[in-house]
Coordinates of C-alpha atoms in Angstrom, one line a residue:
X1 CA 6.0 23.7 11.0
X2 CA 3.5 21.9 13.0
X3 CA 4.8 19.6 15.9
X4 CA 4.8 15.9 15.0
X5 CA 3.5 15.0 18.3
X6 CA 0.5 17.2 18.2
X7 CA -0.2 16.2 14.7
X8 CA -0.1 12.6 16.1
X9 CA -2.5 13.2 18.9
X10 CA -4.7 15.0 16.1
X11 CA -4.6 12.0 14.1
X12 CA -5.9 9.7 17.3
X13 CA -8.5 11.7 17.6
X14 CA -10.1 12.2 14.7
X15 CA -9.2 9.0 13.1
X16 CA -8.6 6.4 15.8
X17 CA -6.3 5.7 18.5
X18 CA -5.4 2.7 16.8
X19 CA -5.3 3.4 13.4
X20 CA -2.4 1.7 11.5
X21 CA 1.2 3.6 11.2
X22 CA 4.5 2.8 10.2
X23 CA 7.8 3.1 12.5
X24 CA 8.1 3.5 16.3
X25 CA 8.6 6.9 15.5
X26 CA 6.0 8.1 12.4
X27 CA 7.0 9.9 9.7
X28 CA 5.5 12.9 8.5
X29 CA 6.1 12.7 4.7
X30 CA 5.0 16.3 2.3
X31 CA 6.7 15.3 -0.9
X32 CA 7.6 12.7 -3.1
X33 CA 9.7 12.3 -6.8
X34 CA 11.0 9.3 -8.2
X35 CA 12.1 6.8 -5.4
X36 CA 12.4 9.6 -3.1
X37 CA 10.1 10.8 0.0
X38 CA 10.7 14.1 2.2
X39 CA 9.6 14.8 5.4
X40 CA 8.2 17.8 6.8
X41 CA 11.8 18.9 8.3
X42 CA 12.9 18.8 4.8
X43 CA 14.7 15.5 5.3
X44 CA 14.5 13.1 2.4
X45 CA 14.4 8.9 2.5
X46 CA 14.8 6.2 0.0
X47 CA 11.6 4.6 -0.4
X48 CA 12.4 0.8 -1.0
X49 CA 9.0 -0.1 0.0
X50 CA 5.7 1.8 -1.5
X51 CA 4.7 0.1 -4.9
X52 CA 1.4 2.3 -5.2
X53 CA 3.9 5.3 -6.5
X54 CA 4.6 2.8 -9.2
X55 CA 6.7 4.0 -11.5
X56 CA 7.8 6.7 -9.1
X57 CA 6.6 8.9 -7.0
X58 CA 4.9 11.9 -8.6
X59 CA 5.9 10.6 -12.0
X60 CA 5.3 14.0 -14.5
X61 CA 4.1 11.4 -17.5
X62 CA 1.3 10.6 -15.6
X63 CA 0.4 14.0 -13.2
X64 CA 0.0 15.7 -16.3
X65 CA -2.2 13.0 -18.0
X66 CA -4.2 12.6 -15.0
X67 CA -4.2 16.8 -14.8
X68 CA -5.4 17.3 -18.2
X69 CA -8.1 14.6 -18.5
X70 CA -9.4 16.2 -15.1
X71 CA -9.6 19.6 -17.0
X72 CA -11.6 18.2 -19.8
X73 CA -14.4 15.7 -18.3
X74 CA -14.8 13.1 -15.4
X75 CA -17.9 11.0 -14.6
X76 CA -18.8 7.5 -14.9
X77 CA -18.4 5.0 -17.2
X78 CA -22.2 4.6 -18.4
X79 CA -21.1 7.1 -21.4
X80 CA -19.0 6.0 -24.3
X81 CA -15.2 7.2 -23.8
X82 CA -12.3 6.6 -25.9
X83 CA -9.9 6.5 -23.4
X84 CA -11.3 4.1 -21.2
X85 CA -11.9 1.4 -24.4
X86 CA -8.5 2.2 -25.2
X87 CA -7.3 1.8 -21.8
X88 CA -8.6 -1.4 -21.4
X89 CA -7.3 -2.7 -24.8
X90 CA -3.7 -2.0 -23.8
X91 CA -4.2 -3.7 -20.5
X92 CA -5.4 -6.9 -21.7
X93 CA -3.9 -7.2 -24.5
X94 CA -0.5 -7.7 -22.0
X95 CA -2.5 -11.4 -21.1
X96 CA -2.3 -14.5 -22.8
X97 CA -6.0 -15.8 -24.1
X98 CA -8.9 -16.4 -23.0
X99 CA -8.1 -13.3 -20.3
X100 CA -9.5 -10.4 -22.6
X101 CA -11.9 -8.4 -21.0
X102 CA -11.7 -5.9 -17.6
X103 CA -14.3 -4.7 -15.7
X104 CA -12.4 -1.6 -13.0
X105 CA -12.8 -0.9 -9.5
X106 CA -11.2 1.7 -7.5
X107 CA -9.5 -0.5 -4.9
X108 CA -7.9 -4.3 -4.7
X109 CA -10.4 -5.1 -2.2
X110 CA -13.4 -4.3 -4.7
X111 CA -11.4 -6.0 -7.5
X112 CA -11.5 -9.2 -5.5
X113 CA -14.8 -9.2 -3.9
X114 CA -16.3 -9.0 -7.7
X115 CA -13.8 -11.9 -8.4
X116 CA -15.6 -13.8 -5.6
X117 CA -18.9 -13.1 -7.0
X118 CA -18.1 -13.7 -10.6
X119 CA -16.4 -16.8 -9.5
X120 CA -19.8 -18.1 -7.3
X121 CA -22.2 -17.0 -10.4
X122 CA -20.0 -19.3 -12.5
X123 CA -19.6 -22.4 -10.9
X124 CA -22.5 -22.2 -8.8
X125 CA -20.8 -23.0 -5.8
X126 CA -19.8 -21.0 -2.5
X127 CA -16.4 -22.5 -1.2
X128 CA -13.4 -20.7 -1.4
X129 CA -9.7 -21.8 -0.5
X130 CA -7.1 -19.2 0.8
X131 CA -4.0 -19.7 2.0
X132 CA -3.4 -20.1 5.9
X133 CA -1.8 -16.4 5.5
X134 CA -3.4 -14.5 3.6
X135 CA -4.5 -10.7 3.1
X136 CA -6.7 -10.0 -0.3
X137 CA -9.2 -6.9 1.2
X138 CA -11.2 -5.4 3.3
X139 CA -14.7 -6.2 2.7
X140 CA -17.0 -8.6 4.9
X141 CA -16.0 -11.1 3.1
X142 CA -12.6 -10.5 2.4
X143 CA -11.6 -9.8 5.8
X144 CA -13.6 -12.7 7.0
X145 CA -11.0 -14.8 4.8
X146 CA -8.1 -12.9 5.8
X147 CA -5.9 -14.8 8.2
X148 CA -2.4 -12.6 7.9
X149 CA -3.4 -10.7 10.9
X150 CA -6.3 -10.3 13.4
X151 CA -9.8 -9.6 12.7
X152 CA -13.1 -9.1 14.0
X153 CA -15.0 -11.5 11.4
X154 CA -15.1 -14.9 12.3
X155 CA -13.4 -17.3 9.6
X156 CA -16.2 -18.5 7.6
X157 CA -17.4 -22.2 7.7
X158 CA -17.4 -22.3 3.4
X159 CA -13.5 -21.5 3.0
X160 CA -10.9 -23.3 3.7
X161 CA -7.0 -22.6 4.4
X162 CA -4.1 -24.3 3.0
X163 CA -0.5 -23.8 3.6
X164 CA 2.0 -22.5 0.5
X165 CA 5.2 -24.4 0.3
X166 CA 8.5 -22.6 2.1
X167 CA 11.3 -24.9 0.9
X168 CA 13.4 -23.2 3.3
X169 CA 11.6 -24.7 6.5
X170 CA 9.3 -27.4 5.0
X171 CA 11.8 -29.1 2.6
X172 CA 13.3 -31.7 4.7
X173 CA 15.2 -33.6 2.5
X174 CA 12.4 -33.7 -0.5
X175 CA 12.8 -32.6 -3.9
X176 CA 10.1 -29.9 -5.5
X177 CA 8.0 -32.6 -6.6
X178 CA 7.8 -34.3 -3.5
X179 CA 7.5 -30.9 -2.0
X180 CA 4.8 -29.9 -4.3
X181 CA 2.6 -33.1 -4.1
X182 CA 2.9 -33.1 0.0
X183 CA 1.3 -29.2 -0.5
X184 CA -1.2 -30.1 -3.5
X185 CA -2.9 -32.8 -0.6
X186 CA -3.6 -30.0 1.3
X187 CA -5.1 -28.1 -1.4
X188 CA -7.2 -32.0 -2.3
X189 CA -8.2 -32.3 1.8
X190 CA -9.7 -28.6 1.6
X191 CA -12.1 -29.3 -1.3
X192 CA -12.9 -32.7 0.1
X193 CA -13.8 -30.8 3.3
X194 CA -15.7 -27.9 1.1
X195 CA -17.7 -30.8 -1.1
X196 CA -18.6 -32.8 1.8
X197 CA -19.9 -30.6 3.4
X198 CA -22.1 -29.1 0.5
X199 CA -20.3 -26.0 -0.3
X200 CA -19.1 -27.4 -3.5
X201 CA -15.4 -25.4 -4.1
X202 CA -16.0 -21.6 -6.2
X203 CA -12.1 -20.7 -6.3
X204 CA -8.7 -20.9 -5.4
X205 CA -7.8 -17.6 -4.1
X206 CA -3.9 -16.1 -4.3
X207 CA -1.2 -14.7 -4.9
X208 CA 1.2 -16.6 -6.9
X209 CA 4.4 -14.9 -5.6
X210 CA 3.1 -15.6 -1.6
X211 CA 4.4 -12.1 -1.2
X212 CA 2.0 -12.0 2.3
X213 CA 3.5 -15.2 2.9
X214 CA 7.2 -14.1 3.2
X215 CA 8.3 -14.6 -0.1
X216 CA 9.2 -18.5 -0.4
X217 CA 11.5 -19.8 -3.2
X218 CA 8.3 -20.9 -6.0
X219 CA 8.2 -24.5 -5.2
X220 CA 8.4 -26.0 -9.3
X221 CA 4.7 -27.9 -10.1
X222 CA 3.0 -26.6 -7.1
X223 CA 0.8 -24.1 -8.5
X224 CA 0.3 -26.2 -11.4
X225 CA -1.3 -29.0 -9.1
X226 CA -3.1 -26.8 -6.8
X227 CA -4.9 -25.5 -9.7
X228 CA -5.5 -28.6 -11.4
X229 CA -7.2 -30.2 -8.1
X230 CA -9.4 -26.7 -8.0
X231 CA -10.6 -27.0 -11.4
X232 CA -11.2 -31.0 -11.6
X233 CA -13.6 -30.1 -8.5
X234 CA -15.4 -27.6 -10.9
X235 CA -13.7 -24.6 -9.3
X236 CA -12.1 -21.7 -10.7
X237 CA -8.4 -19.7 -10.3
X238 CA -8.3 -16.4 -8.9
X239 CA -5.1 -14.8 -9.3
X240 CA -4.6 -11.8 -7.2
X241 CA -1.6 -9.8 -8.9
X242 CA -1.7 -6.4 -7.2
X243 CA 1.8 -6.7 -5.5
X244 CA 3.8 -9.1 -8.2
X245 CA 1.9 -7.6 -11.1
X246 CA 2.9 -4.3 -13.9
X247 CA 6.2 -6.3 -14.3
X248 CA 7.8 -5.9 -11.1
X249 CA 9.4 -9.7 -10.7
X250 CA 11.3 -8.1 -14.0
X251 CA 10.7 -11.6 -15.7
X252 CA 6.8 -11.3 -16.5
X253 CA 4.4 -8.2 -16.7
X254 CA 2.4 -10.7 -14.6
X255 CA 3.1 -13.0 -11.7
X256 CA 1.2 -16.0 -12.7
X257 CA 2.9 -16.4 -15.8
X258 CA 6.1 -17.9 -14.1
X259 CA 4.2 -20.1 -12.4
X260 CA 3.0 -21.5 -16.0
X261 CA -1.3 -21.4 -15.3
X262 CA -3.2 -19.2 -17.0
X263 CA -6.1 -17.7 -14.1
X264 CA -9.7 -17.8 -14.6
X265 CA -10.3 -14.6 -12.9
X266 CA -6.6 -11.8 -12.8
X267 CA -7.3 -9.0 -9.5
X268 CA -5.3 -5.8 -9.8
X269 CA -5.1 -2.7 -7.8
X270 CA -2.5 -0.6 -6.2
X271 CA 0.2 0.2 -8.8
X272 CA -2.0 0.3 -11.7
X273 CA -2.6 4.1 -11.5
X274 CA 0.4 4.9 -10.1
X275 CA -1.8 6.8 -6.6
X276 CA -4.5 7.3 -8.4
X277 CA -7.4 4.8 -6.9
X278 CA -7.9 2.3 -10.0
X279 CA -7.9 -1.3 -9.9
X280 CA -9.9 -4.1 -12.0
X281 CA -10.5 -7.7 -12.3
X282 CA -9.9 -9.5 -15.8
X283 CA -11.2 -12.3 -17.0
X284 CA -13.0 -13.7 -20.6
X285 CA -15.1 -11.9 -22.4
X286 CA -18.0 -14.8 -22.2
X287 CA -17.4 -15.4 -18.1
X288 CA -17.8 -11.4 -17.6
X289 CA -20.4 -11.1 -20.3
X290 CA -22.6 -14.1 -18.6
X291 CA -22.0 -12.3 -14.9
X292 CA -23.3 -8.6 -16.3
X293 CA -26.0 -10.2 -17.6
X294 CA -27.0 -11.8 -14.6
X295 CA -26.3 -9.0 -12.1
X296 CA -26.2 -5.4 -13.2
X297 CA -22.6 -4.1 -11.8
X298 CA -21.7 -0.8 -12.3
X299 CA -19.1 1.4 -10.2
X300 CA -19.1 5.2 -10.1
X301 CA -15.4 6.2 -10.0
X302 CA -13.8 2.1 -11.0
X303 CA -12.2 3.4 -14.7
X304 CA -13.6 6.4 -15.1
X305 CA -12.1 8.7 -17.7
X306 CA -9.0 9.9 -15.5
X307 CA -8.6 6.4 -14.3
X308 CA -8.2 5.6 -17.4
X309 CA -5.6 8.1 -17.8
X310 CA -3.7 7.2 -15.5
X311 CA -3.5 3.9 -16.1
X312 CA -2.4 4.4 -20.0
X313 CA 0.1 6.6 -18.8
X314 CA 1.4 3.9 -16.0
X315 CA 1.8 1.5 -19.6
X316 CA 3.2 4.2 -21.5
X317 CA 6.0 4.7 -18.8
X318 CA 6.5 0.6 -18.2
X319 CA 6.9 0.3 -21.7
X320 CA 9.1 3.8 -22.9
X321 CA 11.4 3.3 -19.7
X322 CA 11.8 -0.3 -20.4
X323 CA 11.5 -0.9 -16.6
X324 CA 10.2 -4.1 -16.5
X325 CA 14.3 -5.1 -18.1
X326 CA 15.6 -2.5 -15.3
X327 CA 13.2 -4.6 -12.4
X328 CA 15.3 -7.1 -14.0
X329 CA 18.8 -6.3 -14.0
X330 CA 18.4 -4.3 -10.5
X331 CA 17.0 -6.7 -8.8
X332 CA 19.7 -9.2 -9.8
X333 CA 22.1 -6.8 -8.6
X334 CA 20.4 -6.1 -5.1
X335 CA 19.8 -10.0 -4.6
X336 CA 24.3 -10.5 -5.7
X337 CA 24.3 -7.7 -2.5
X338 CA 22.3 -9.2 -0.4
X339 CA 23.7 -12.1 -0.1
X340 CA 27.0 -11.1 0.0
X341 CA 25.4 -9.0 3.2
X342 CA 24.2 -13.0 4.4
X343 CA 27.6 -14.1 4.5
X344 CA 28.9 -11.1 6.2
X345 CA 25.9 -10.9 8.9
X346 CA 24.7 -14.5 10.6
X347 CA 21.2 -12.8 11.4
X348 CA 20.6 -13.2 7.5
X349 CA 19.2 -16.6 7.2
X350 CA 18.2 -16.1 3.3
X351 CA 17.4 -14.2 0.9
X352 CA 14.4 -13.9 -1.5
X353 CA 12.1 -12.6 -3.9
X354 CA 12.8 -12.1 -7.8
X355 CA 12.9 -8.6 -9.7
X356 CA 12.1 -5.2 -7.6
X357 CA 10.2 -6.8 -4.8
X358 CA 13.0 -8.5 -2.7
X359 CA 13.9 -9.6 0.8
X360 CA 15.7 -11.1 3.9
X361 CA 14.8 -13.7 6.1
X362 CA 16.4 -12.7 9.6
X363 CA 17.0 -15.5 12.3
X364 CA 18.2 -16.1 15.9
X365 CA 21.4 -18.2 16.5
X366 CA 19.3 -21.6 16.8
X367 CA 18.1 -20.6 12.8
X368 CA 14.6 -20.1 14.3
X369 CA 12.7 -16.6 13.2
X370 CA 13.8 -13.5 14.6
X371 CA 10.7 -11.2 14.4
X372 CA 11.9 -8.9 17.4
X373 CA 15.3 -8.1 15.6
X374 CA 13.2 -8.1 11.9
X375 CA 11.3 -4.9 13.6
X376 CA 14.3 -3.3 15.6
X377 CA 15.8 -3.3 11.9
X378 CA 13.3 -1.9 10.3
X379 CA 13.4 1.5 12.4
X380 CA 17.2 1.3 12.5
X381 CA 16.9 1.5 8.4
X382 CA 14.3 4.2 8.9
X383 CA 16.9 6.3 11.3
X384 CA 19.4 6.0 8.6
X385 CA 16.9 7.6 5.9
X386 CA 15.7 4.3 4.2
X387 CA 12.0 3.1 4.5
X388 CA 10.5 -0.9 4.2
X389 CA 8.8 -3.1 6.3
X390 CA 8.3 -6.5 7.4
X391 CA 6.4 -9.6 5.9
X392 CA 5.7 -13.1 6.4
X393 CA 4.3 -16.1 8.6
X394 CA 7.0 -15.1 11.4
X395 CA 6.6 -11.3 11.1
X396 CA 10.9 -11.9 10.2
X397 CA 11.4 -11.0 6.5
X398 CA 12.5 -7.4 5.7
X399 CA 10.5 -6.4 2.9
X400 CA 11.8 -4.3 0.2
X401 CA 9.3 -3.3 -3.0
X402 CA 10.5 0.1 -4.5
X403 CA 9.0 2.0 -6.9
X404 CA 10.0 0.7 -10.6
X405 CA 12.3 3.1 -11.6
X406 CA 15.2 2.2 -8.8
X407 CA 18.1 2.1 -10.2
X408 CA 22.1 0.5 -9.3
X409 CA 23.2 3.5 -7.7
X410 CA 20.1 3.4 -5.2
X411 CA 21.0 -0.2 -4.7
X412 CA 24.4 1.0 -3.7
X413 CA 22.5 3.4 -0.8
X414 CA 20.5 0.4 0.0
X415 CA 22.9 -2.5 0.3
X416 CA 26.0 0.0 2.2
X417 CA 22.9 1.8 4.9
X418 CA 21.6 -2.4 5.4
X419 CA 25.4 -3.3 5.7
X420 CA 25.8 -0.6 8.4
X421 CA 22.3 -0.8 10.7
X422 CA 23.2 -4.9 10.9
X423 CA 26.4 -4.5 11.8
X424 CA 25.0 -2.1 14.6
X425 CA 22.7 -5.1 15.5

């Protein structure tokens, strides 16, 4: 077995000294099945945090549909192919009207950047409002408007930033629709900025469920308002769905639809092809028509034929496993755990999230953020054989998104290994 350290320096030096990893002390995973990982010494962890792996890792249902449509053809998608047209049926026929027709890509950050574009073609205008932090890709554009974490392009003078509502810390004594109208302004002073100064506003940009954001408890009407300000100004919605979407709050198949707002423009990626690199952007068949008829867009490996496969086979496993209804009723049951865990443990200031895609907000004894203890737990859980991360504006929400198919007794695991690292804290 090769040494982990060597593999590590290996890794430096031929990708980077500085490229990203996980842990104070890596992992070296070599297998994976269902909500389970293994390392290379054979030891196995509970993955409560990868949604790429979908509906599991190494899911047979889709392996073999992805093996067998590799065995019989794979190119591009100028050729007529059943399975892609089929594919893309099923998909958007999961949306409510006008949101009909999908063009693929093979990452979020393509899915996104063509969002952008389709969204400039159509209004005719280049602003773009983003939340004040925010991660959507990792083009020159989309890293330009990132502002979750540091990077090398300057923020561009045609966006703008707002900040998302976090009732926890922002409600001060005011309802949701006080709370929503004091955020909507922000979202009114950002396209005033954007028209005055002759950008003109092209989209809203987000993610509905502010997973990037830490999670907040959805503030009732504020979505609604932001959107409605966007669109008076002649701009359009841009939903990005790849970590609440394919079901995961166990309420929706889709994250905007418990907000109530119907997008303009739905980005996907990550879990759609459960590892395999597909993703897509969806939008009406007249807005996508118009843009392909304006600019010829074509991408080699977006939806090819075992894209496609994979994608129908992510659907047919959603759907036969019922595991949007088991996102559900697990979640419920890890959020009943958790905050029993919050009334146990002081550090836990909250808990949040809805579904499989849940999380704690850890504090200090003042209540302020407690990002230094939010890391120090995260490798304690990974010690104890249970991987997630960290999310939010203070860098002090445990984040925990496992694959779809967890289930109550890997709750269990999770809630009694959480119980024990905090009491350790």
């Amino acid at each position: 077995m090769i040494d982990d350290s060597i593999l590590l320096k290996r890794r430096f030096d031929v990708l980077g000294r500085n490229t990203a990893l996980f842990y104070d002390e890596p992992v070296h995973l070599v297998r994976g099945e269902g909500v389970w990982v293994e390392d290379a010494a054979g030891r196995r962890y509970l993955d409560t945090y990868n949604n790429v792996p979908h509906v599991g890792h190494c899911h047979p249902h889709v392996t073999d549909a992805i093996a067998r449509q590799s065995a019989t053809l794979n190119l591009h998608t100028r050729y007529l192919h059943e399975t892609v047209i089929e594919y893309a049926e099923r998909l958007t026929a999961t949306f409510a009207k006008p949101l009909d027709t999908a063009m693929f890509t093979c990452s979020g950050t393509e899915a996104n950047e063509l969002a952008l574009r389709m969204a400039r073609f159509a209004t005719g205008n280049s602003g773009i409002i983003v939340s004040d932090f925010s991660y959507h890709g990792n083009s020159a554009t989309l890293a330009a408007l990132t502002t979750a974490f540091p990077v090398v392009e300057q923020f561009p003078s045609w966006a703008r930033t707002v900040v998302v509502p976090d009732p926890t810390r922002d409600r001060h004594g005011a309802s949701d629709r006080q709370l929503a109208d004091r955020f909507a302004a922000h979202v009114a002073d950002a396209v005033r900025s954007l028209t005055s100064e002759g950008y003109g506003v092209a989209a809203i940009l987000i993610d509905t469920f502010f997973a990037n954001e830490g999670l907040p408890d959805p503030v009732d009407g504020f979505v609604t308002k932001a959107v409605d300000i966007v669109r008076q100004a002649g701009g359009l919605f841009i939903c990005d769905e790849v970590q609440a979407g394919f079901a995961r709050t166990g309420d929706a198949m889709w994250g905007h639809q418990l907000s109530g707002v119907i997008p303009d423009i739905v980005t996907l990626g990550k879990p759609m092809g459960n590892g395999y690199p597909l993703a897509g952007a969806v939008s009406s068949n007249d807005l996508m028509s118009r843009f392909q008829s304006a600019s010829t867009y074509f991408n080699t490996f977006g939806g090819n034929p075992v894209a496609a496969a994979a994608g129908m086979a992510v659907l047919d496993v959603l759907e036969h496993q019922q595991l949007r209804e088991n996102a559900r009723e697990v979640g419920q049951y890890v959020r009943t755990g958790l905050n029993r865990l919050r009334d146990k443990h002081s550090v836990i200031g909250g808990v949040r999230g809805r579904g499989l895609f849940f999380g704690i907000e850890l504090i200090d004894d003042t209540g302020a953020p407690a990002p230094d203890v939010t890391k120090r737990l995260v490798n304690m859980m990974r010690d104890r054989g249970v991987l997630l991360s960290r999310i939010g504006r203070y860098d002090n929400v445990l984040k925990m998104r496992p694959p779809m198919v967890f289930d109550i007794t890997n709750a269990d695991l999770l809630l009694s290994v959480l119980d024990d690292a905090l009491s350790a804290l």
